[in-house]
mmCIF file of C-alpha atoms in Angstrom:
data_model
loop_
_atom_site.group_PDB
_atom_site.id
_atom_site.type_symbol
_atom_site.label_atom_id
_atom_site.label_comp_id
_atom_site.label_asym_id
_atom_site.label_seq_id
_atom_site.Cartn_x
_atom_site.Cartn_y
_atom_site.Cartn_z
ATOM 1 C CA MET A 1 -54.829 -36.513 -132.073
ATOM 2 C CA LYS A 2 -53.000 -33.307 -133.058
ATOM 3 C CA PHE A 3 -49.217 -33.152 -133.387
ATOM 4 C CA GLY A 4 -48.465 -31.417 -130.086
ATOM 5 C CA THR A 5 -50.572 -33.920 -128.195
ATOM 6 C CA LYS A 6 -48.944 -36.844 -130.005
ATOM 7 C CA ALA A 7 -45.479 -35.479 -129.167
ATOM 8 C CA LEU A 8 -46.334 -35.731 -125.466
ATOM 9 C CA HIS A 9 -48.515 -38.833 -125.376
ATOM 10 C CA ALA A 10 -48.362 -41.096 -128.464
ATOM 11 C CA GLY A 11 -46.964 -44.504 -127.601
ATOM 12 C CA ILE A 12 -46.249 -43.371 -124.027
ATOM 13 C CA SER A 13 -47.965 -44.677 -120.905
ATOM 14 C CA PRO A 14 -47.122 -44.333 -117.199
ATOM 15 C CA ASP A 15 -44.791 -47.060 -115.990
ATOM 16 C CA PRO A 16 -47.100 -49.920 -114.892
ATOM 17 C CA SER A 17 -44.900 -50.958 -111.965
ATOM 18 C CA THR A 18 -44.607 -47.522 -110.321
ATOM 19 C CA GLY A 19 -46.930 -45.092 -112.103
ATOM 20 C CA ALA A 20 -43.948 -42.932 -113.147
ATOM 21 C CA ILE A 21 -45.149 -40.508 -115.785
ATOM 22 C CA MET A 22 -41.719 -40.417 -117.454
ATOM 23 C CA THR A 23 -40.574 -43.568 -119.243
ATOM 24 C CA PRO A 24 -37.859 -45.158 -117.079
ATOM 25 C CA ILE A 25 -34.310 -45.701 -118.291
ATOM 26 C CA PHE A 26 -33.987 -49.477 -118.503
ATOM 27 C CA GLN A 27 -30.211 -49.664 -118.088
ATOM 28 C CA THR A 28 -29.814 -53.402 -118.557
ATOM 29 C CA SER A 29 -28.071 -55.676 -121.028
ATOM 30 C CA THR A 30 -30.235 -58.758 -120.483
ATOM 31 C CA TYR A 31 -33.521 -59.981 -118.987
ATOM 32 C CA VAL A 32 -34.275 -62.928 -116.707
ATOM 33 C CA GLN A 33 -36.380 -65.696 -118.280
ATOM 34 C CA GLU A 34 -38.692 -68.010 -116.368
ATOM 35 C CA ALA A 35 -37.681 -70.862 -118.658
ATOM 36 C CA PRO A 36 -35.948 -71.051 -122.057
ATOM 37 C CA GLY A 37 -38.071 -68.913 -124.366
ATOM 38 C CA VAL A 38 -40.490 -67.938 -121.596
ATOM 39 C CA HIS A 39 -40.082 -64.246 -120.785
ATOM 40 C CA LYS A 40 -41.890 -60.900 -120.618
ATOM 41 C CA GLY A 41 -41.175 -59.969 -124.242
ATOM 42 C CA TYR A 42 -37.547 -59.043 -123.680
ATOM 43 C CA GLU A 43 -34.520 -61.293 -124.082
ATOM 44 C CA TYR A 44 -31.415 -59.232 -124.835
ATOM 45 C CA ALA A 45 -30.976 -55.463 -124.977
ATOM 46 C CA ARG A 46 -29.503 -55.343 -128.477
ATOM 47 C CA THR A 47 -32.801 -56.774 -129.721
ATOM 48 C CA GLN A 48 -35.252 -55.028 -127.393
ATOM 49 C CA ASN A 49 -35.196 -52.353 -124.726
ATOM 50 C CA PRO A 50 -38.388 -50.909 -123.178
ATOM 51 C CA THR A 51 -37.130 -47.314 -123.278
ATOM 52 C CA ARG A 52 -36.165 -47.659 -126.937
ATOM 53 C CA ASN A 53 -39.464 -49.337 -127.808
ATOM 54 C CA VAL A 54 -41.476 -46.433 -126.380
ATOM 55 C CA LEU A 55 -39.386 -43.953 -128.384
ATOM 56 C CA GLU A 56 -39.832 -45.977 -131.572
ATOM 57 C CA HIS A 57 -43.610 -46.011 -131.134
ATOM 58 C CA ASN A 58 -43.653 -42.288 -130.399
ATOM 59 C CA LEU A 59 -41.574 -41.356 -133.456
ATOM 60 C CA ALA A 60 -43.600 -43.642 -135.723
ATOM 61 C CA ALA A 61 -46.766 -41.864 -134.543
ATOM 62 C CA LEU A 62 -45.251 -38.441 -135.267
ATOM 63 C CA GLU A 63 -44.569 -39.556 -138.852
ATOM 64 C CA ASN A 64 -48.025 -41.157 -139.152
ATOM 65 C CA GLY A 65 -46.315 -44.502 -139.612
ATOM 66 C CA LYS A 66 -47.164 -47.940 -138.298
ATOM 67 C CA PHE A 67 -43.585 -49.010 -137.594
ATOM 68 C CA GLY A 68 -40.409 -47.355 -136.348
ATOM 69 C CA ARG A 69 -36.833 -48.365 -135.580
ATOM 70 C CA CYS A 70 -34.146 -46.328 -133.827
ATOM 71 C CA PHE A 71 -30.429 -46.590 -134.541
ATOM 72 C CA SER A 72 -27.195 -45.295 -133.058
ATOM 73 C CA SER A 73 -26.903 -42.505 -135.649
ATOM 74 C CA GLY A 74 -28.520 -41.109 -138.765
ATOM 75 C CA MET A 75 -25.834 -42.801 -140.836
ATOM 76 C CA SER A 76 -26.529 -46.213 -139.292
ATOM 77 C CA ALA A 77 -30.213 -45.715 -140.147
ATOM 78 C CA THR A 78 -29.263 -44.779 -143.723
ATOM 79 C CA GLU A 79 -27.002 -47.777 -144.150
ATOM 80 C CA THR A 80 -29.768 -50.051 -142.859
ATOM 81 C CA VAL A 81 -31.882 -49.020 -145.861
ATOM 82 C CA LEU A 82 -28.948 -49.746 -148.194
ATOM 83 C CA LYS A 83 -28.411 -53.161 -146.601
ATOM 84 C CA ILE A 84 -31.709 -54.432 -148.004
ATOM 85 C CA LEU A 85 -30.148 -54.109 -151.476
ATOM 86 C CA LYS A 86 -27.858 -56.562 -153.220
ATOM 87 C CA PRO A 87 -24.891 -56.297 -155.630
ATOM 88 C CA GLY A 88 -25.985 -55.034 -159.019
ATOM 89 C CA ASP A 89 -28.828 -52.902 -157.671
ATOM 90 C CA GLU A 90 -28.978 -49.204 -158.517
ATOM 91 C CA VAL A 91 -29.856 -46.254 -156.287
ATOM 92 C CA ILE A 92 -31.091 -42.950 -157.703
ATOM 93 C CA SER A 93 -30.143 -40.173 -155.307
ATOM 94 C CA THR A 94 -30.590 -36.441 -155.265
ATOM 95 C CA SER A 95 -27.331 -34.761 -156.285
ATOM 96 C CA ASP A 96 -27.430 -32.214 -153.463
ATOM 97 C CA LEU A 97 -27.315 -34.098 -150.182
ATOM 98 C CA TYR A 98 -25.520 -34.369 -146.862
ATOM 99 C CA GLY A 99 -21.817 -35.048 -147.299
ATOM 100 C CA GLY A 100 -21.914 -38.042 -144.954
ATOM 101 C CA SER A 101 -24.583 -39.693 -147.102
ATOM 102 C CA TYR A 102 -22.550 -39.041 -150.249
ATOM 103 C CA ARG A 103 -19.482 -40.560 -148.576
ATOM 104 C CA LEU A 104 -21.423 -43.614 -147.399
ATOM 105 C CA PHE A 105 -22.846 -44.149 -150.887
ATOM 106 C CA THR A 106 -19.677 -43.643 -152.917
ATOM 107 C CA LYS A 107 -16.928 -44.820 -150.573
ATOM 108 C CA VAL A 108 -18.566 -47.706 -148.733
ATOM 109 C CA PHE A 109 -21.512 -49.287 -150.532
ATOM 110 C CA SER A 110 -20.263 -48.745 -154.081
ATOM 111 C CA LYS A 111 -17.492 -51.250 -153.230
ATOM 112 C CA PHE A 112 -20.169 -53.904 -152.781
ATOM 113 C CA GLY A 113 -21.511 -53.589 -156.308
ATOM 114 C CA ILE A 114 -24.302 -51.077 -155.677
ATOM 115 C CA LYS A 115 -24.423 -48.291 -158.250
ATOM 116 C CA PHE A 116 -25.385 -44.732 -157.284
ATOM 117 C CA ILE A 117 -26.775 -42.265 -159.815
ATOM 118 C CA PHE A 118 -26.992 -38.625 -158.714
ATOM 119 C CA VAL A 119 -29.565 -36.381 -160.366
ATOM 120 C CA ASP A 120 -31.104 -32.964 -159.766
ATOM 121 C CA MET A 121 -34.544 -33.874 -158.436
ATOM 122 C CA LYS A 122 -36.001 -30.357 -158.541
ATOM 123 C CA ASP A 123 -37.466 -31.618 -161.809
ATOM 124 C CA SER A 124 -39.052 -35.021 -161.158
ATOM 125 C CA SER A 125 -38.668 -36.034 -164.799
ATOM 126 C CA ASN A 126 -34.903 -36.276 -164.227
ATOM 127 C CA VAL A 127 -35.594 -39.332 -162.083
ATOM 128 C CA GLU A 128 -37.599 -41.080 -164.800
ATOM 129 C CA LYS A 129 -34.778 -40.530 -167.302
ATOM 130 C CA VAL A 130 -32.291 -42.669 -165.347
ATOM 131 C CA ILE A 131 -34.554 -45.516 -164.196
ATOM 132 C CA THR A 132 -33.519 -48.986 -165.375
ATOM 133 C CA ASP A 133 -34.649 -52.486 -164.490
ATOM 134 C CA LYS A 134 -31.873 -52.445 -161.853
ATOM 135 C CA SER A 135 -33.254 -49.386 -160.035
ATOM 136 C CA LYS A 136 -34.330 -50.484 -156.551
ATOM 137 C CA LEU A 137 -34.192 -47.345 -154.387
ATOM 138 C CA ILE A 138 -34.826 -43.616 -154.808
ATOM 139 C CA TRP A 139 -33.143 -41.512 -152.106
ATOM 140 C CA ILE A 140 -34.660 -38.070 -151.556
ATOM 141 C CA GLU A 141 -33.484 -35.291 -149.277
ATOM 142 C CA THR A 142 -35.750 -32.239 -149.033
ATOM 143 C CA PRO A 143 -35.022 -29.501 -148.196
ATOM 144 C CA THR A 144 -31.551 -30.446 -149.362
ATOM 145 C CA ASN A 145 -28.366 -29.870 -147.433
ATOM 146 C CA PRO A 146 -27.080 -27.179 -147.855
ATOM 147 C CA MET A 147 -28.712 -25.630 -150.942
ATOM 148 C CA MET A 148 -32.292 -25.894 -149.590
ATOM 149 C CA LYS A 149 -33.612 -27.359 -152.843
ATOM 150 C CA ILE A 150 -37.197 -28.577 -152.681
ATOM 151 C CA ILE A 151 -38.152 -31.944 -154.177
ATOM 152 C CA ASP A 152 -41.727 -33.014 -154.858
ATOM 153 C CA ILE A 153 -42.029 -36.121 -152.680
ATOM 154 C CA LYS A 154 -45.484 -37.070 -153.931
ATOM 155 C CA GLU A 155 -44.482 -36.953 -157.605
ATOM 156 C CA ILE A 156 -41.319 -38.987 -157.163
ATOM 157 C CA ALA A 157 -42.952 -41.500 -154.801
ATOM 158 C CA GLU A 158 -45.586 -42.094 -157.489
ATOM 159 C CA ILE A 159 -42.840 -42.686 -160.061
ATOM 160 C CA GLY A 160 -41.265 -45.206 -157.700
ATOM 161 C CA ARG A 161 -44.573 -46.921 -156.946
ATOM 162 C CA LEU A 162 -45.378 -47.424 -160.627
ATOM 163 C CA ARG A 163 -41.942 -48.985 -161.210
ATOM 164 C CA ASN A 164 -41.880 -50.996 -157.952
ATOM 165 C CA ILE A 165 -38.948 -48.934 -156.623
ATOM 166 C CA ILE A 166 -38.649 -48.097 -152.922
ATOM 167 C CA THR A 167 -38.728 -44.361 -152.175
ATOM 168 C CA ALA A 168 -36.920 -43.194 -149.033
ATOM 169 C CA VAL A 169 -36.876 -39.612 -147.750
ATOM 170 C CA ASP A 170 -34.299 -38.024 -145.458
ATOM 171 C CA ASN A 171 -36.636 -35.738 -143.512
ATOM 172 C CA THR A 172 -34.010 -34.355 -141.143
ATOM 173 C CA PHE A 173 -34.168 -30.680 -142.188
ATOM 174 C CA ALA A 174 -37.963 -30.511 -141.960
ATOM 175 C CA SER A 175 -38.659 -32.731 -138.920
ATOM 176 C CA PRO A 176 -42.016 -34.540 -138.561
ATOM 177 C CA TYR A 177 -43.557 -31.256 -137.437
ATOM 178 C CA LEU A 178 -43.125 -29.632 -140.856
ATOM 179 C CA GLN A 179 -43.303 -32.576 -143.261
ATOM 180 C CA ASN A 180 -44.562 -36.175 -143.301
ATOM 181 C CA PRO A 181 -43.179 -38.117 -146.288
ATOM 182 C CA LEU A 182 -45.177 -41.293 -145.585
ATOM 183 C CA ASP A 183 -48.377 -39.282 -146.037
ATOM 184 C CA LEU A 184 -47.033 -38.174 -149.426
ATOM 185 C CA GLY A 185 -46.463 -41.733 -150.637
ATOM 186 C CA ALA A 186 -42.893 -42.439 -149.571
ATOM 187 C CA ASP A 187 -42.116 -45.978 -148.414
ATOM 188 C CA VAL A 188 -39.494 -44.989 -145.828
ATOM 189 C CA VAL A 189 -38.741 -41.866 -143.810
ATOM 190 C CA MET A 190 -35.308 -41.371 -142.250
ATOM 191 C CA HIS A 191 -34.220 -38.882 -139.595
ATOM 192 C CA SER A 192 -30.979 -37.924 -138.023
ATOM 193 C CA VAL A 193 -32.701 -37.725 -134.650
ATOM 194 C CA THR A 194 -29.561 -35.913 -133.462
ATOM 195 C CA LYS A 195 -30.906 -32.749 -135.055
ATOM 196 C CA PHE A 196 -34.363 -31.178 -134.592
ATOM 197 C CA ILE A 197 -36.086 -34.190 -133.027
ATOM 198 C CA ALA A 198 -33.778 -34.527 -130.018
ATOM 199 C CA GLY A 199 -33.103 -30.821 -130.334
ATOM 200 C CA HIS A 200 -30.592 -30.183 -127.555
ATOM 201 C CA SER A 201 -27.213 -31.155 -129.068
ATOM 202 C CA ASP A 202 -26.718 -33.939 -126.529
ATOM 203 C CA VAL A 203 -27.766 -37.081 -128.442
ATOM 204 C CA VAL A 204 -26.610 -38.905 -131.583
ATOM 205 C CA MET A 205 -29.334 -41.139 -133.069
ATOM 206 C CA GLY A 206 -31.133 -42.189 -136.254
ATOM 207 C CA PHE A 207 -34.668 -43.348 -137.080
ATOM 208 C CA LEU A 208 -36.486 -45.228 -139.847
ATOM 209 C CA GLY A 209 -40.255 -45.198 -140.173
ATOM 210 C CA THR A 210 -42.512 -47.075 -142.585
ATOM 211 C CA ASN A 211 -46.020 -48.402 -143.109
ATOM 212 C CA ASP A 212 -44.733 -51.503 -144.895
ATOM 213 C CA PRO A 213 -44.526 -54.523 -142.537
ATOM 214 C CA SER A 214 -42.072 -56.292 -144.838
ATOM 215 C CA LEU A 215 -39.673 -53.347 -144.833
ATOM 216 C CA ASP A 216 -39.996 -53.004 -141.070
ATOM 217 C CA GLU A 217 -39.184 -56.690 -140.677
ATOM 218 C CA ASP A 218 -36.053 -56.189 -142.787
ATOM 219 C CA PHE A 219 -35.028 -53.127 -140.771
ATOM 220 C CA GLY A 220 -35.615 -54.981 -137.496
ATOM 221 C CA PHE A 221 -33.521 -57.944 -138.617
ATOM 222 C CA ILE A 222 -30.651 -55.648 -139.634
ATOM 223 C CA GLN A 223 -31.001 -53.643 -136.424
ATOM 224 C CA LYS A 224 -30.678 -56.839 -134.373
ATOM 225 C CA SER A 225 -27.976 -58.410 -136.514
ATOM 226 C CA SER A 226 -25.728 -55.387 -137.005
ATOM 227 C CA GLY A 227 -26.324 -53.994 -133.533
ATOM 228 C CA ALA A 228 -26.194 -50.255 -134.329
ATOM 229 C CA ILE A 229 -28.677 -49.373 -131.586
ATOM 230 C CA PRO A 230 -29.016 -46.337 -129.315
ATOM 231 C CA GLY A 231 -28.600 -46.747 -125.576
ATOM 232 C CA PRO A 232 -31.515 -46.275 -123.157
ATOM 233 C CA GLN A 233 -30.102 -43.027 -121.747
ATOM 234 C CA ASP A 234 -30.104 -41.470 -125.224
ATOM 235 C CA CYS A 235 -33.631 -42.763 -125.828
ATOM 236 C CA PHE A 236 -34.772 -41.155 -122.568
ATOM 237 C CA LEU A 237 -33.197 -37.809 -123.497
ATOM 238 C CA THR A 238 -34.822 -37.944 -126.917
ATOM 239 C CA LEU A 239 -38.257 -38.678 -125.447
ATOM 240 C CA ARG A 240 -37.787 -35.656 -123.222
ATOM 241 C CA GLY A 241 -36.709 -33.507 -126.167
ATOM 242 C CA ILE A 242 -39.667 -34.555 -128.320
ATOM 243 C CA LYS A 243 -42.123 -33.165 -125.754
ATOM 244 C CA THR A 244 -41.185 -29.638 -126.895
ATOM 245 C CA LEU A 245 -40.623 -30.409 -130.594
ATOM 246 C CA HIS A 246 -43.724 -28.559 -131.788
ATOM 247 C CA VAL A 247 -42.946 -25.511 -129.655
ATOM 248 C CA ARG A 248 -39.305 -25.444 -130.712
ATOM 249 C CA MET A 249 -40.125 -25.840 -134.398
ATOM 250 C CA GLN A 250 -42.572 -22.947 -134.257
ATOM 251 C CA ARG A 251 -39.785 -20.738 -132.899
ATOM 252 C CA HIS A 252 -37.225 -22.063 -135.404
ATOM 253 C CA CYS A 253 -39.633 -21.124 -138.210
ATOM 254 C CA GLU A 254 -40.427 -17.685 -136.793
ATOM 255 C CA ASN A 255 -36.777 -16.815 -136.230
ATOM 256 C CA GLY A 256 -35.789 -18.342 -139.564
ATOM 257 C CA GLU A 257 -38.171 -16.102 -141.465
ATOM 258 C CA VAL A 258 -36.858 -12.960 -139.766
ATOM 259 C CA VAL A 259 -33.225 -13.948 -140.350
ATOM 260 C CA ALA A 260 -33.816 -14.926 -143.982
ATOM 261 C CA ASN A 261 -35.477 -11.611 -144.789
ATOM 262 C CA TYR A 262 -32.788 -9.677 -142.935
ATOM 263 C CA LEU A 263 -30.055 -11.404 -144.943
ATOM 264 C CA ARG A 264 -31.867 -10.873 -148.226
ATOM 265 C CA ASN A 265 -31.980 -7.129 -147.594
ATOM 266 C CA HIS A 266 -28.389 -6.846 -146.350
ATOM 267 C CA PRO A 267 -26.087 -4.835 -148.654
ATOM 268 C CA ASN A 268 -23.217 -7.310 -148.192
ATOM 269 C CA VAL A 269 -25.244 -10.433 -149.066
ATOM 270 C CA GLU A 270 -25.582 -11.596 -152.673
ATOM 271 C CA LYS A 271 -27.846 -14.652 -152.416
ATOM 272 C CA VAL A 272 -29.960 -16.305 -149.718
ATOM 273 C CA PHE A 273 -31.254 -19.869 -149.960
ATOM 274 C CA TRP A 274 -34.460 -20.381 -147.960
ATOM 275 C CA PRO A 275 -37.605 -22.221 -149.167
ATOM 276 C CA GLY A 276 -39.943 -19.549 -147.796
ATOM 277 C CA PHE A 277 -39.119 -17.004 -150.490
ATOM 278 C CA GLU A 278 -41.738 -16.889 -153.237
ATOM 279 C CA ASP A 279 -39.009 -16.938 -155.904
ATOM 280 C CA HIS A 280 -37.177 -19.890 -154.334
ATOM 281 C CA PRO A 281 -37.185 -22.807 -156.832
ATOM 282 C CA ASN A 282 -40.169 -25.085 -156.135
ATOM 283 C CA HIS A 283 -41.522 -22.724 -153.477
ATOM 284 C CA GLU A 284 -45.045 -23.825 -154.396
ATOM 285 C CA VAL A 285 -44.067 -27.451 -153.782
ATOM 286 C CA ALA A 286 -42.701 -26.460 -150.371
ATOM 287 C CA LYS A 287 -45.998 -24.702 -149.551
ATOM 288 C CA LYS A 288 -47.892 -27.840 -150.568
ATOM 289 C CA GLN A 289 -45.885 -30.466 -148.678
ATOM 290 C CA MET A 290 -44.515 -28.519 -145.692
ATOM 291 C CA LYS A 291 -46.304 -26.794 -142.811
ATOM 292 C CA GLY A 292 -43.583 -24.129 -142.571
ATOM 293 C CA PHE A 293 -40.189 -23.335 -144.032
ATOM 294 C CA GLY A 294 -37.909 -24.019 -141.092
ATOM 295 C CA GLY A 295 -34.819 -22.374 -139.682
ATOM 296 C CA MET A 296 -32.161 -23.690 -142.053
ATOM 297 C CA ILE A 297 -30.676 -20.969 -144.279
ATOM 298 C CA SER A 298 -27.627 -20.728 -146.537
ATOM 299 C CA PHE A 299 -26.186 -17.569 -148.032
ATOM 300 C CA ILE A 300 -23.358 -16.156 -150.135
ATOM 301 C CA GLN A 301 -21.871 -12.711 -149.615
ATOM 302 C CA LYS A 302 -21.262 -10.165 -152.360
ATOM 303 C CA GLU A 303 -17.539 -10.563 -151.826
ATOM 304 C CA ASP A 304 -17.818 -14.145 -153.014
ATOM 305 C CA THR A 305 -14.523 -15.591 -151.737
ATOM 306 C CA LEU A 306 -13.418 -18.239 -149.288
ATOM 307 C CA GLU A 307 -11.306 -15.676 -147.459
ATOM 308 C CA GLN A 308 -14.295 -13.398 -146.885
ATOM 309 C CA ALA A 309 -16.408 -16.330 -145.686
ATOM 310 C CA LYS A 310 -13.730 -17.309 -143.157
ATOM 311 C CA GLU A 311 -13.453 -13.723 -141.940
ATOM 312 C CA THR A 312 -17.219 -13.514 -141.471
ATOM 313 C CA LEU A 313 -17.328 -16.854 -139.650
ATOM 314 C CA SER A 314 -14.705 -15.637 -137.189
ATOM 315 C CA ARG A 315 -16.866 -12.684 -136.091
ATOM 316 C CA PHE A 316 -19.959 -14.521 -134.812
ATOM 317 C CA LYS A 317 -20.584 -14.326 -131.073
ATOM 318 C CA ILE A 318 -24.002 -15.979 -130.571
ATOM 319 C CA PHE A 319 -24.060 -18.266 -133.608
ATOM 320 C CA SER A 320 -21.517 -20.977 -132.714
ATOM 321 C CA LEU A 321 -19.222 -22.325 -135.427
ATOM 322 C CA ALA A 322 -19.890 -26.045 -135.258
ATOM 323 C CA GLU A 323 -20.987 -29.117 -137.183
ATOM 324 C CA SER A 324 -24.593 -30.312 -136.856
ATOM 325 C CA LEU A 325 -27.864 -28.391 -136.753
ATOM 326 C CA GLY A 326 -31.328 -28.372 -135.239
ATOM 327 C CA GLY A 327 -30.409 -27.643 -131.637
ATOM 328 C CA VAL A 328 -32.017 -24.935 -129.540
ATOM 329 C CA GLU A 329 -28.881 -22.831 -129.952
ATOM 330 C CA SER A 330 -27.988 -21.156 -133.251
ATOM 331 C CA LEU A 331 -25.116 -22.671 -135.212
ATOM 332 C CA VAL A 332 -23.164 -21.463 -138.222
ATOM 333 C CA GLY A 333 -21.176 -23.729 -140.508
ATOM 334 C CA HIS A 334 -18.978 -23.768 -143.585
ATOM 335 C CA PRO A 335 -20.228 -26.744 -145.617
ATOM 336 C CA ALA A 336 -17.291 -26.925 -148.043
ATOM 337 C CA SER A 337 -14.810 -27.583 -145.216
ATOM 338 C CA MET A 338 -17.117 -29.150 -142.643
ATOM 339 C CA THR A 339 -20.274 -31.150 -143.436
ATOM 340 C CA HIS A 340 -19.473 -31.588 -147.151
ATOM 341 C CA ALA A 341 -15.683 -31.824 -147.103
ATOM 342 C CA SER A 342 -15.915 -35.455 -148.272
ATOM 343 C CA VAL A 343 -17.723 -34.402 -151.463
ATOM 344 C CA PRO A 344 -15.275 -33.657 -154.331
ATOM 345 C CA LYS A 345 -15.129 -29.966 -155.172
ATOM 346 C CA GLU A 346 -16.312 -30.483 -158.745
ATOM 347 C CA GLN A 347 -19.392 -32.285 -157.425
ATOM 348 C CA ARG A 348 -20.044 -29.522 -154.897
ATOM 349 C CA LEU A 349 -19.846 -26.867 -157.586
ATOM 350 C CA LYS A 350 -22.279 -28.797 -159.798
ATOM 351 C CA VAL A 351 -25.017 -28.319 -157.209
ATOM 352 C CA GLY A 352 -24.059 -24.722 -156.472
ATOM 353 C CA LEU A 353 -22.140 -25.336 -153.251
ATOM 354 C CA LYS A 354 -19.383 -22.738 -153.463
ATOM 355 C CA ASP A 355 -16.460 -22.529 -151.043
ATOM 356 C CA SER A 356 -17.914 -19.193 -149.928
ATOM 357 C CA LEU A 357 -21.314 -20.594 -148.884
ATOM 358 C CA ILE A 358 -22.271 -20.185 -145.215
ATOM 359 C CA ARG A 359 -25.037 -22.255 -143.599
ATOM 360 C CA LEU A 360 -27.093 -21.208 -140.591
ATOM 361 C CA SER A 361 -29.128 -23.321 -138.216
ATOM 362 C CA VAL A 362 -31.290 -20.648 -136.611
ATOM 363 C CA GLY A 363 -32.052 -21.464 -132.989
ATOM 364 C CA ILE A 364 -34.724 -20.313 -130.573
ATOM 365 C CA GLU A 365 -32.935 -17.353 -128.975
ATOM 366 C CA ASP A 366 -34.456 -13.868 -129.022
ATOM 367 C CA VAL A 367 -34.294 -12.998 -132.690
ATOM 368 C CA VAL A 368 -33.116 -9.415 -132.104
ATOM 369 C CA ASP A 369 -29.903 -10.804 -130.619
ATOM 370 C CA LEU A 370 -29.428 -13.067 -133.634
ATOM 371 C CA ILE A 371 -29.871 -10.115 -135.989
ATOM 372 C CA ASN A 372 -27.355 -8.071 -133.991
ATOM 373 C CA ASP A 373 -24.898 -10.973 -134.192
ATOM 374 C CA LEU A 374 -25.343 -11.198 -137.952
ATOM 375 C CA GLU A 375 -24.887 -7.438 -138.248
ATOM 376 C CA GLY A 376 -21.562 -7.687 -136.448
ATOM 377 C CA ALA A 377 -20.401 -10.656 -138.531
ATOM 378 C CA LEU A 378 -21.378 -9.060 -141.854
ATOM 379 C CA ARG A 379 -20.031 -5.588 -141.166
#
């Protein structure tokens, strides 16, 4: 079954009681049992919900995984992976990653005796250099947020496999349409479903997928025990959003390519970060493991100052200044003060994240209007 067909049909069947083609919203907290322990597969909504179960099966299919679990946010999905660790364990993470992940790692889980080592994973050998007998998890984000660095998932997953280290990939920027980490050897794939998967800026949700039954059992136990689950209404909205994921992603990629090339040729722009450029670091890796280069772009202007960046941000009319990404509408953000404000400045500068960097999430509007908006903002 091809991706577009899976997006509409995988794991989804008409409601057996009514024939409804859309999965119903099961807005209930509990389920009646015929006798203690005798029920229809559902006991309590924190543990199971039919709407959520359909979504989990659908998302697992899109990532070519056997198992899937949905959570109340991308961060709750991320912390579920960390909760399988114990004090003394070490995590090797890419050094350029979402600010919320960095905050969760360094401000929350480091207090519980888990050590985080941040390395530039553009070169896979940097991972091997820091592995010890305490290394239990490799955390990859590719393309990275916001520098669009490309990491070779297959190479690093093989390093992890040989050393019995779990490899997890934050696949949010690519979506399952562009990249499938489980196919490349990763043990776990994570999504902030909030972004491209749901796609309409009206849901907050996270997802974990795997082919490992033991890992899925761990994730399910934590999901039930910690209770960070999405509600059925959000699951319904996400199922609806997924039905157009392949169409939306095609448009994000098309518009992204036009915008990236426009910016690269603009006299007021110094540097554009987009994996589709042939001279982008690890472009060949991106071509190998991605089906397209997406609509996420970062850039720095020739007047490389925070003041100029703020002035430019104030001029946008169609691109909305807002946190998040991946919705149908175009967004513009200032990572240093928004998504990555929790990352110390010295750490930001190490990965190239200047205060002047601007990040775009290119939506699905008519691209000529987006170009006109950029022209006005960069004048």
